[in-house]
Amino acid sequence: MQKTPGTPRPQPNVTRTLVGKVMINWHQLEPQCALRELRVDASLGLSAPEAARRVSQYGRNELVASRIKNPWLILWEQLTALMILILIVAAAVSALLTDYKDAIAIGAIVALNTILGFSQEYRAEKAMCALTRLAAPIAKVRRSGKMREIPAIDLVRGDIVVLEAGNFVVADCRVLDSKNLQAQESALTGESQPVRKLSGPIEASDVALGDRRNMAYMGTFITAGRGLAVVTETGMRTELGRIAGMLRSVKREQTPLQRRLGHLAKQLAAAVLVIVTLIFVLGLVRGEGLKLMFLTAVSIAVAAVPEGLPAIVTIALTLGSQRMLRRKALIRTLSAVETLGSVTVICSDKTGTLTENRMAVEILQLADRKLEVRHSASGEGNGRYPELQQAGFGLLLAGGALCNDAVLQPARDEPGAPIAVGDPSETALLVVASQFGLMKSDLERILPRVAEVPFSPQRKRMTTVHAIPDHSSLLSHEVRMALQGAGAPYVAFMKGAVESLLEVCGTVWVNEQREELDQVWRSRLLAANDHLASQGMRVLGVAFRRCHSIPPPGEEETVERNLTFIGMIGIMDPPRVEVASAVMTCKTAGIRPAMITGDHPITAQRIAAEIGMAGDGPVLSGTQLDRLSKDELRRLAETATVYARVSPEHKLNIIESLQQNGHIVAMTGDGVNDAPALRKADIGIAMGLTGTDVAKEAADMVLLDDNFATIVAAIEEGRVIYDNIRKFVRYILATNSGEIWVMLVTPLLGMPLALLPLQILWMNLVTDGLPALALGLEPPEPDIMRRPPRPPDESIFARGLGRHVIWVGLLMGLLSAAIGAWYWRAHDPKWQTMVFTTLTLSQMAHVMAIRSERLSLFRIGLLSNKPLLASVILTAMLQLGLVYVPFLQSVFGTIALPVPDLALSVAVAAVIFWTVEWEKRLIRQQAPACQ
């Protein structure tokens, strides 16, 4: 509740506790009380000695930059990750085996992953540096009775500063005097429109930051007017400083993929150690040479470790980020691509993301009827609006366009699409009038403005006076009827708050005539105003009167008497057209969207209901959040979908509560106030068009079109990428285990080593090569956005992948070992070549069969992934080259296979393909909805 400075009232409780410190509620104090508390005279300001003393007491007016982690430490952490260590060992062993190509390839993979990881983490560490750039370099301050300009860093508590349009606010200040002072605070509070600043105290102690109309905060921007203020907090004690402190304290969590791959690396390291030791011991027991067994064991170790996994992950994420860029999503942190696929909750800002970030007229309300505006491109004319011919609407639109300081300017690139410049609410009036064919330029040419009474916060209205032409065919019949009157050459149009207009109106315009504005009409109009306001709209009334003369200078307000009330206009920031379907897609995909905004709860609730985001949970305001315990917030966070009037702490607490409940959270934001939550979220998403540098630095992804629907498209891409990574793991571990089973089983059958070290390394090269890379190009499966998000703690082996790896690897190994044993017992020298060829072709059959986890290859189409088909054909041809080219035969120890033997290898490989197809059929039968 706002009160005038001179109104006597009880002294409020002026202290509050925040982060263990006692702070003064400056917004509750009268201006003179604030000055006394700060021990300063507004007419003199601080003296130089007193300012110096306060600098030593409170510190300089600067934000303390976050200490950036030592680059060498970041590099060391990248190189000591378990999977990277395994790869380094594999590269060293390959070099010892003189397999320099493999060593170079593995080394390149290590270097690529290290460079990417280092650059991403180092860039994230610099988010605070962008925050410090928000501090204004110069401040206009009163010191020892004189106005002077000083570096903003030298400001102290108690300094008297001047706030002027076009300047940043240099510290947190209590407004002492306001001359139409307005500030854009969206970067700090999320409020989309400029806030008009007043000097009077505010009664409530727990009022939200965006409602403290008598305070100006560091980092915000003065858009209009002029004011005088006293500095209340500087540096890290400001609201911006508190955000900087939170940003420093937030630690980035590991992504789901990083956790899964780390767990996989540990499992593989343990398994490889056991298997290699077992094969080495079995070979020595059978009497094999120590050198041969050492080379074999090392080869098996290299084969068992999927050194291609980091490369495949990196390539898949890179390709995914490129596809996302084409869909207007810029990825700053590569791992965020996969994290998107795990998202269970999207916390989205309202303004500009869910809405169009422009004010638009929704309702034209007359005394006896209303019209819902159908938004269309400017310049379509009024052919689509026969309602314009009804009495009242034309006059309402003309009055709103004439009593208006905004202008329509032609766009440079699109001559047919004018751009509205001015106050957002006034530009909305011009745009809707132009949609009805009423251009302000035409109206002002016919009815030129000759006088005006500017808007003031006290009157809550503005009035313009226009000369009436003798006649004009450009005016509608209704407007001409309203302007008729002997001896009245002027007309005054007024717009403003409905309650304010009704105070100075004596009649109401109904069916082209005036009726007395009695209590019945007054009640009906106020009820209509309340109804529109309850829907989250800003409501402006329009009235007019005919004037006999232009009011003399200084007496302009004499025209604001005995007006005729025309009607009211409901304005709001409309939802984006595509958002409702995107929200529905989220819900179908098992993702819960939630709105977290600095706007008013009524506005937030209206938008949420319109786009289908409103659920059964409560609408929580910042004041309510302050009263909740952590356990209560965790419980309510499971159902709440709308949070309004929230502060940076609230956003951070909401994110933490959702994460503690086991959710993977995506958070969108554009302001400085969003930076801590963006960094804390599993995936931070900044706005590219309206976002601050601080928000972009703290985020993992930037929306180039600020569109919620783009987030949903990015989530789909993230799911595709994770599916393809799982397909690679399924493929590579099953084929590698097939090789290991062959090496384990054949000694038990009394056979020599079934595969030579070089043959093992060859299979490892071709299976980890082109076919594996091509799996990363697999298109999305049809049900990708109809299934729920995977659980955050789900193992990469979940949903049957581990079972598949075991039985396919075992089947592949046993079949290859069996065919080798058959030829070996027949004393056929081609037995080792048969094992080698059968195992390689089986791996190619396997990669074709696992292109989908559920659907048959014949359903998705053989040509739907042409790079994979080409890589399989190429690998098969290379394998045949090893078998039939004499030079390669001597290198790899192979023997040419007759056609029947080759046909037998192909037939055995086909068994792998058909058994995997049978497995997928069983899966479809168990879950028919996925077909």
XYZ file of C-alpha atoms in Angstrom, residues 38-458:
421
model
C 21.966 7.195 7.092
C 23.047 10.382 8.909
C 23.028 12.627 5.849
C 21.451 15.936 4.795
C 19.927 15.677 1.314
C 20.736 19.296 0.506
C 24.431 18.899 1.340
C 25.326 15.274 0.895
C 28.332 13.702 2.557
C 31.575 15.504 3.180
C 34.789 14.151 1.676
C 36.191 12.965 5.049
C 32.915 11.241 5.944
C 32.778 9.530 2.541
C 36.348 8.279 3.010
C 35.483 6.965 6.464
C 32.499 5.080 5.095
C 34.581 3.544 2.319
C 36.868 2.056 4.987
C 33.831 0.910 6.989
C 31.668 -0.591 4.225
C 34.170 -1.230 1.454
C 34.196 -0.057 -2.141
C 31.127 -0.127 -4.363
C 32.209 -3.081 -6.491
C 31.217 -6.659 -7.080
C 33.847 -9.172 -6.047
C 34.596 -11.352 -9.018
C 34.428 -15.076 -8.591
C 37.858 -16.634 -8.239
C 38.426 -18.461 -11.493
C 39.778 -21.969 -11.063
C 43.403 -22.363 -12.097
C 43.478 -23.462 -15.772
C 46.163 -26.071 -14.989
C 43.881 -27.593 -12.351
C 41.024 -27.775 -14.854
C 43.346 -29.489 -17.344
C 44.583 -31.948 -14.704
C 41.019 -32.890 -13.749
C 40.211 -33.526 -17.402
C 43.237 -35.818 -17.892
C 42.702 -37.814 -14.692
C 39.114 -38.864 -15.429
C 38.946 -42.667 -15.287
C 37.819 -43.192 -18.884
C 40.584 -40.884 -20.127
C 43.175 -42.747 -18.034
C 42.054 -46.039 -19.572
C 42.415 -44.544 -23.034
C 45.895 -43.206 -22.255
C 46.965 -46.694 -21.130
C 45.396 -48.192 -24.278
C 47.308 -45.713 -26.455
C 50.584 -46.523 -24.668
C 50.040 -50.263 -25.073
C 49.183 -49.832 -28.765
C 52.422 -47.935 -29.232
C 54.363 -50.734 -27.483
C 52.768 -53.187 -29.922
C 53.978 -50.958 -32.776
C 50.336 -50.308 -33.658
C 51.029 -46.631 -34.137
C 47.845 -45.883 -36.096
C 45.713 -47.058 -33.183
C 47.903 -45.176 -30.734
C 47.592 -41.947 -32.744
C 43.820 -42.391 -33.113
C 43.320 -42.959 -29.380
C 45.629 -40.033 -28.578
C 43.602 -37.773 -30.859
C 40.413 -38.828 -29.060
C 41.975 -38.017 -25.686
C 43.170 -34.622 -26.940
C 39.780 -33.755 -28.447
C 37.850 -34.617 -25.301
C 40.354 -32.792 -23.086
C 40.204 -29.615 -25.180
C 36.393 -29.622 -25.254
C 36.048 -30.300 -21.538
C 38.638 -27.681 -20.633
C 37.097 -24.941 -22.782
C 33.584 -25.596 -21.455
C 34.546 -25.539 -17.783
C 36.848 -22.522 -18.127
C 34.104 -20.599 -19.925
C 31.611 -21.431 -17.187
C 34.052 -20.104 -14.589
C 33.897 -16.661 -16.219
C 30.171 -16.037 -15.583
C 30.952 -13.710 -12.676
C 33.213 -11.586 -14.862
C 30.198 -10.623 -16.967
C 28.307 -9.722 -13.809
C 30.940 -7.226 -12.702
C 30.628 -5.388 -16.022
C 27.136 -4.227 -15.035
C 28.466 -1.665 -12.551
C 28.152 1.849 -13.984
C 31.519 3.627 -14.297
C 30.331 7.164 -13.379
C 27.846 8.453 -10.794
C 26.381 11.944 -10.361
C 26.536 12.612 -6.617
C 26.111 15.510 -4.189
C 29.165 15.958 -1.967
C 29.593 18.908 0.464
C 26.646 20.726 -1.142
C 27.965 20.486 -4.715
C 26.974 18.113 -7.533
C 29.909 16.275 -9.043
C 30.625 13.186 -11.121
C 32.732 10.493 -9.469
C 33.606 6.858 -10.283
C 30.747 4.650 -9.167
C 33.227 2.496 -7.295
C 33.701 5.399 -4.816
C 30.027 5.606 -3.810
C 29.180 4.895 -0.168
C 26.046 4.461 1.909
C 24.413 7.848 2.432
C 25.533 9.424 -0.839
C 22.863 11.571 -2.525
C 22.723 10.600 -6.219
C 20.832 11.866 -9.254
C 18.919 9.322 -11.336
C 18.353 10.356 -14.959
C 16.874 8.727 -18.061
C 19.482 6.806 -20.043
C 21.697 5.950 -17.062
C 22.238 2.790 -15.072
C 21.526 2.828 -11.363
C 24.908 2.724 -9.625
C 23.919 1.304 -6.214
C 20.820 0.321 -4.249
C 18.982 3.561 -3.480
C 15.910 4.881 -1.659
C 14.067 7.330 -3.922
C 13.679 10.752 -2.278
C 12.077 12.648 -5.155
C 10.579 11.455 -8.437
C 9.738 13.423 -11.573
C 8.031 10.756 -13.711
C 10.966 8.477 -12.846
C 10.757 5.031 -14.476
C 13.199 2.118 -14.314
C 13.535 -1.046 -16.379
C 14.136 -3.776 -13.789
C 13.495 -6.896 -15.862
C 17.109 -8.051 -15.556
C 16.747 -8.082 -11.776
C 13.076 -8.800 -11.031
C 11.667 -10.344 -14.211
C 9.054 -7.575 -14.497
C 8.648 -7.008 -18.234
C 7.438 -3.384 -18.168
C 9.246 -0.281 -16.852
C 8.366 0.466 -13.236
C 7.233 3.962 -12.222
C 9.159 5.084 -9.141
C 7.566 6.989 -6.253
C 8.990 8.500 -3.091
C 6.368 7.555 -0.498
C 6.837 4.642 1.945
C 5.355 1.181 1.486
C 3.514 -0.326 4.435
C 4.248 -4.037 4.051
C 7.582 -5.377 5.236
C 7.688 -8.521 3.091
C 6.768 -6.917 -0.225
C 8.443 -8.486 -3.275
C 11.426 -6.778 -4.868
C 9.421 -5.854 -7.965
C 6.797 -4.079 -5.842
C 9.228 -1.813 -3.985
C 8.340 1.214 -6.095
C 10.381 3.587 -3.933
C 13.650 1.709 -4.388
C 16.127 1.720 -7.281
C 18.611 -1.137 -7.579
C 22.131 -1.466 -8.929
C 22.272 -2.738 -12.498
C 18.781 -1.543 -13.463
C 18.236 1.135 -16.108
C 16.412 4.485 -15.895
C 14.101 4.694 -18.917
C 12.326 7.993 -18.246
C 12.175 10.957 -15.899
C 14.502 12.210 -13.247
C 14.889 11.634 -9.535
C 16.947 12.128 -6.415
C 17.886 9.166 -4.222
C 20.054 8.233 -1.275
C 22.383 5.227 -1.480
C 21.350 2.517 0.986
C 23.675 -0.352 0.025
C 26.829 -0.701 -2.071
C 28.943 -3.471 -3.574
C 28.247 -7.015 -2.464
C 25.525 -5.792 -0.054
C 23.294 -4.702 -2.949
C 20.637 -6.972 -4.445
C 22.939 -7.451 -7.437
C 25.798 -8.256 -5.049
C 23.701 -10.875 -3.295
C 23.105 -12.496 -6.692
C 26.857 -12.394 -7.316
C 27.404 -14.139 -3.979
C 24.893 -16.847 -4.859
C 26.514 -17.314 -8.256
C 29.895 -17.837 -6.608
C 28.486 -20.432 -4.220
C 26.575 -22.507 -6.791
C 28.451 -25.614 -7.877
C 27.774 -27.205 -11.222
C 26.462 -30.732 -10.892
C 27.629 -33.581 -13.124
C 25.313 -34.257 -16.040
C 23.444 -37.589 -16.158
C 25.624 -38.711 -19.057
C 28.822 -37.857 -17.187
C 27.620 -39.865 -14.194
C 26.635 -42.820 -16.374
C 29.878 -42.862 -18.369
C 31.917 -42.533 -15.179
C 30.103 -45.529 -13.713
C 30.560 -47.458 -16.975
C 34.303 -46.718 -16.988
C 34.697 -48.162 -13.480
C 32.745 -51.292 -14.395
C 34.727 -51.822 -17.590
C 38.056 -51.281 -15.866
C 37.260 -53.940 -13.270
C 35.865 -56.401 -15.845
C 38.811 -55.957 -18.219
C 41.332 -56.588 -15.444
C 39.618 -59.851 -14.429
C 39.165 -61.103 -18.011
C 42.683 -60.278 -19.175
C 44.183 -61.976 -16.128
C 42.047 -65.085 -16.700
C 42.972 -65.383 -20.389
C 46.645 -64.840 -19.633
C 46.645 -67.571 -16.956
C 44.686 -70.048 -19.109
C 47.126 -69.554 -21.992
C 50.158 -70.169 -19.781
C 48.512 -73.292 -18.326
C 48.021 -74.618 -21.861
C 51.712 -74.080 -22.577
C 51.530 -70.987 -24.787
C 54.572 -68.762 -24.874
C 54.867 -65.946 -22.372
C 55.426 -63.310 -25.061
C 52.474 -64.487 -27.169
C 50.141 -64.523 -24.156
C 51.282 -61.096 -23.067
C 50.560 -59.672 -26.524
C 47.219 -61.505 -26.610
C 46.216 -60.283 -23.170
C 47.121 -56.727 -24.065
C 45.227 -57.003 -27.360
C 42.148 -58.277 -25.531
C 42.447 -55.385 -23.081
C 42.610 -52.877 -25.935
C 39.669 -54.585 -27.644
C 37.555 -54.737 -24.490
C 37.943 -51.022 -23.736
C 35.598 -49.046 -26.016
C 38.073 -46.275 -26.699
C 35.729 -45.083 -29.411
C 33.052 -44.288 -26.831
C 34.254 -40.773 -25.931
C 34.707 -40.004 -29.619
C 31.245 -41.296 -30.484
C 29.726 -39.311 -27.608
C 31.571 -36.157 -28.666
C 30.635 -36.557 -32.324
C 26.997 -37.346 -31.479
C 26.779 -34.315 -29.217
C 28.480 -32.089 -31.784
C 26.170 -33.209 -34.602
C 23.209 -32.769 -32.264
C 24.310 -29.251 -31.353
C 24.577 -28.400 -35.051
C 21.051 -29.675 -35.663
C 19.857 -27.663 -32.643
C 21.500 -24.531 -34.025
C 19.422 -24.921 -37.166
C 16.392 -25.020 -34.841
C 17.458 -21.775 -33.085
C 19.158 -23.335 -30.033
C 22.837 -22.494 -29.489
C 24.686 -25.005 -27.314
C 27.418 -23.536 -25.099
C 28.174 -26.696 -23.079
C 28.328 -29.843 -25.205
C 27.128 -32.221 -22.488
C 23.937 -30.138 -22.215
C 22.727 -31.700 -25.469
C 22.289 -35.096 -23.820
C 21.116 -33.603 -20.518
C 18.130 -32.129 -22.352
C 16.980 -35.641 -23.155
C 16.838 -36.451 -19.433
C 14.791 -33.398 -18.405
C 11.774 -34.102 -16.204
C 10.827 -30.503 -15.327
C 11.136 -27.304 -17.388
C 11.041 -24.127 -15.302
C 10.328 -21.335 -17.751
C 10.178 -17.587 -17.460
C 6.965 -16.059 -18.784
C 7.828 -12.864 -20.598
C 9.262 -13.420 -24.070
C 9.483 -17.198 -23.681
C 5.895 -18.229 -23.144
C 4.596 -14.880 -24.360
C 5.477 -12.621 -27.271
C 7.142 -9.960 -25.086
C 4.879 -7.241 -26.464
C 1.683 -5.741 -25.148
C -1.374 -6.405 -27.308
C -5.040 -5.521 -27.035
C -7.153 -8.540 -26.130
C -10.557 -7.017 -25.319
C -12.497 -3.928 -26.460
C -15.174 -3.378 -23.814
C -18.026 -0.927 -24.298
C -20.755 -0.123 -21.813
C -23.083 -2.741 -23.288
C -20.941 -5.108 -25.363
C -17.383 -6.328 -25.870
C -15.189 -7.597 -28.681
C -12.339 -10.116 -28.444
C -9.587 -9.001 -30.787
C -8.296 -11.519 -33.284
C -4.615 -10.724 -33.695
C -3.543 -10.211 -37.259
C -0.822 -8.506 -39.196
C -0.956 -4.742 -39.324
C -2.459 -3.311 -42.454
C -5.123 -5.960 -43.115
C -7.854 -3.328 -42.818
C -11.207 -3.720 -41.166
C -12.753 -6.150 -43.635
C -12.366 -8.970 -41.130
C -14.047 -6.896 -38.420
C -17.681 -6.105 -39.216
C -18.013 -5.372 -35.488
C -16.284 -2.045 -36.190
C -19.504 -0.824 -37.730
C -21.283 -1.343 -34.416
C -21.712 1.780 -32.321
C -18.822 2.509 -29.973
C -15.861 0.489 -31.188
C -14.634 2.964 -33.796
C -14.813 5.863 -31.353
C -13.025 3.808 -28.659
C -10.174 2.944 -31.036
C -9.882 6.484 -32.400
C -9.722 7.920 -28.875
C -7.046 5.410 -27.836
C -4.939 6.196 -30.923
C -5.223 9.998 -30.624
C -4.651 10.266 -26.861
C -1.329 8.583 -27.392
C 2.363 9.562 -27.579
C 3.555 6.395 -29.341
C 4.165 6.294 -33.103
C 4.122 3.726 -35.886
C 7.261 3.737 -38.038
C 7.789 1.769 -41.259
C 10.176 -1.151 -40.883
C 13.398 -1.001 -42.854
C 13.290 -4.572 -44.091
C 9.507 -5.033 -44.334
C 7.794 -1.881 -45.655
C 4.346 -3.388 -45.037
C 4.944 -4.148 -41.372
C 5.219 -0.927 -39.322
C 7.052 -0.900 -36.006
C 5.445 0.668 -32.942
C 7.770 2.918 -30.901
C 6.876 4.170 -27.442
C 5.287 2.993 -24.212
C 4.285 -0.706 -24.637
C 0.656 -0.106 -23.654
C 0.330 2.877 -25.997
C 1.919 1.009 -28.889
C -0.644 -1.763 -28.353
C -3.435 0.791 -28.862
C -1.872 1.974 -32.127
C -1.404 -1.544 -33.441
C -4.996 -2.619 -32.756
C -6.345 0.610 -34.284
C -4.262 -0.020 -37.413
C -5.645 -3.556 -37.618
C -9.078 -1.987 -37.837
C -7.854 0.384 -40.525
C -7.486 3.425 -38.259
C -3.947 4.765 -38.679
C -2.777 7.343 -36.174
C -1.106 9.432 -38.887
C -4.420 9.729 -40.751
C -6.368 10.531 -37.595
C -3.892 13.235 -36.506
C -3.989 14.813 -39.969
C -7.765 15.110 -39.655
C -7.844 15.883 -35.916
C -4.556 17.667 -35.130
C -3.502 17.901 -31.497
C -3.594 21.446 -30.175
C -3.158 20.942 -26.400
C -2.543 18.224 -23.867
C -2.494 17.375 -20.169
C 0.376 14.886 -19.602
C -0.010 11.742 -17.562
C 0.742 12.004 -13.854
C 0.827 9.228 -11.234
C -1.539 11.184 -9.023
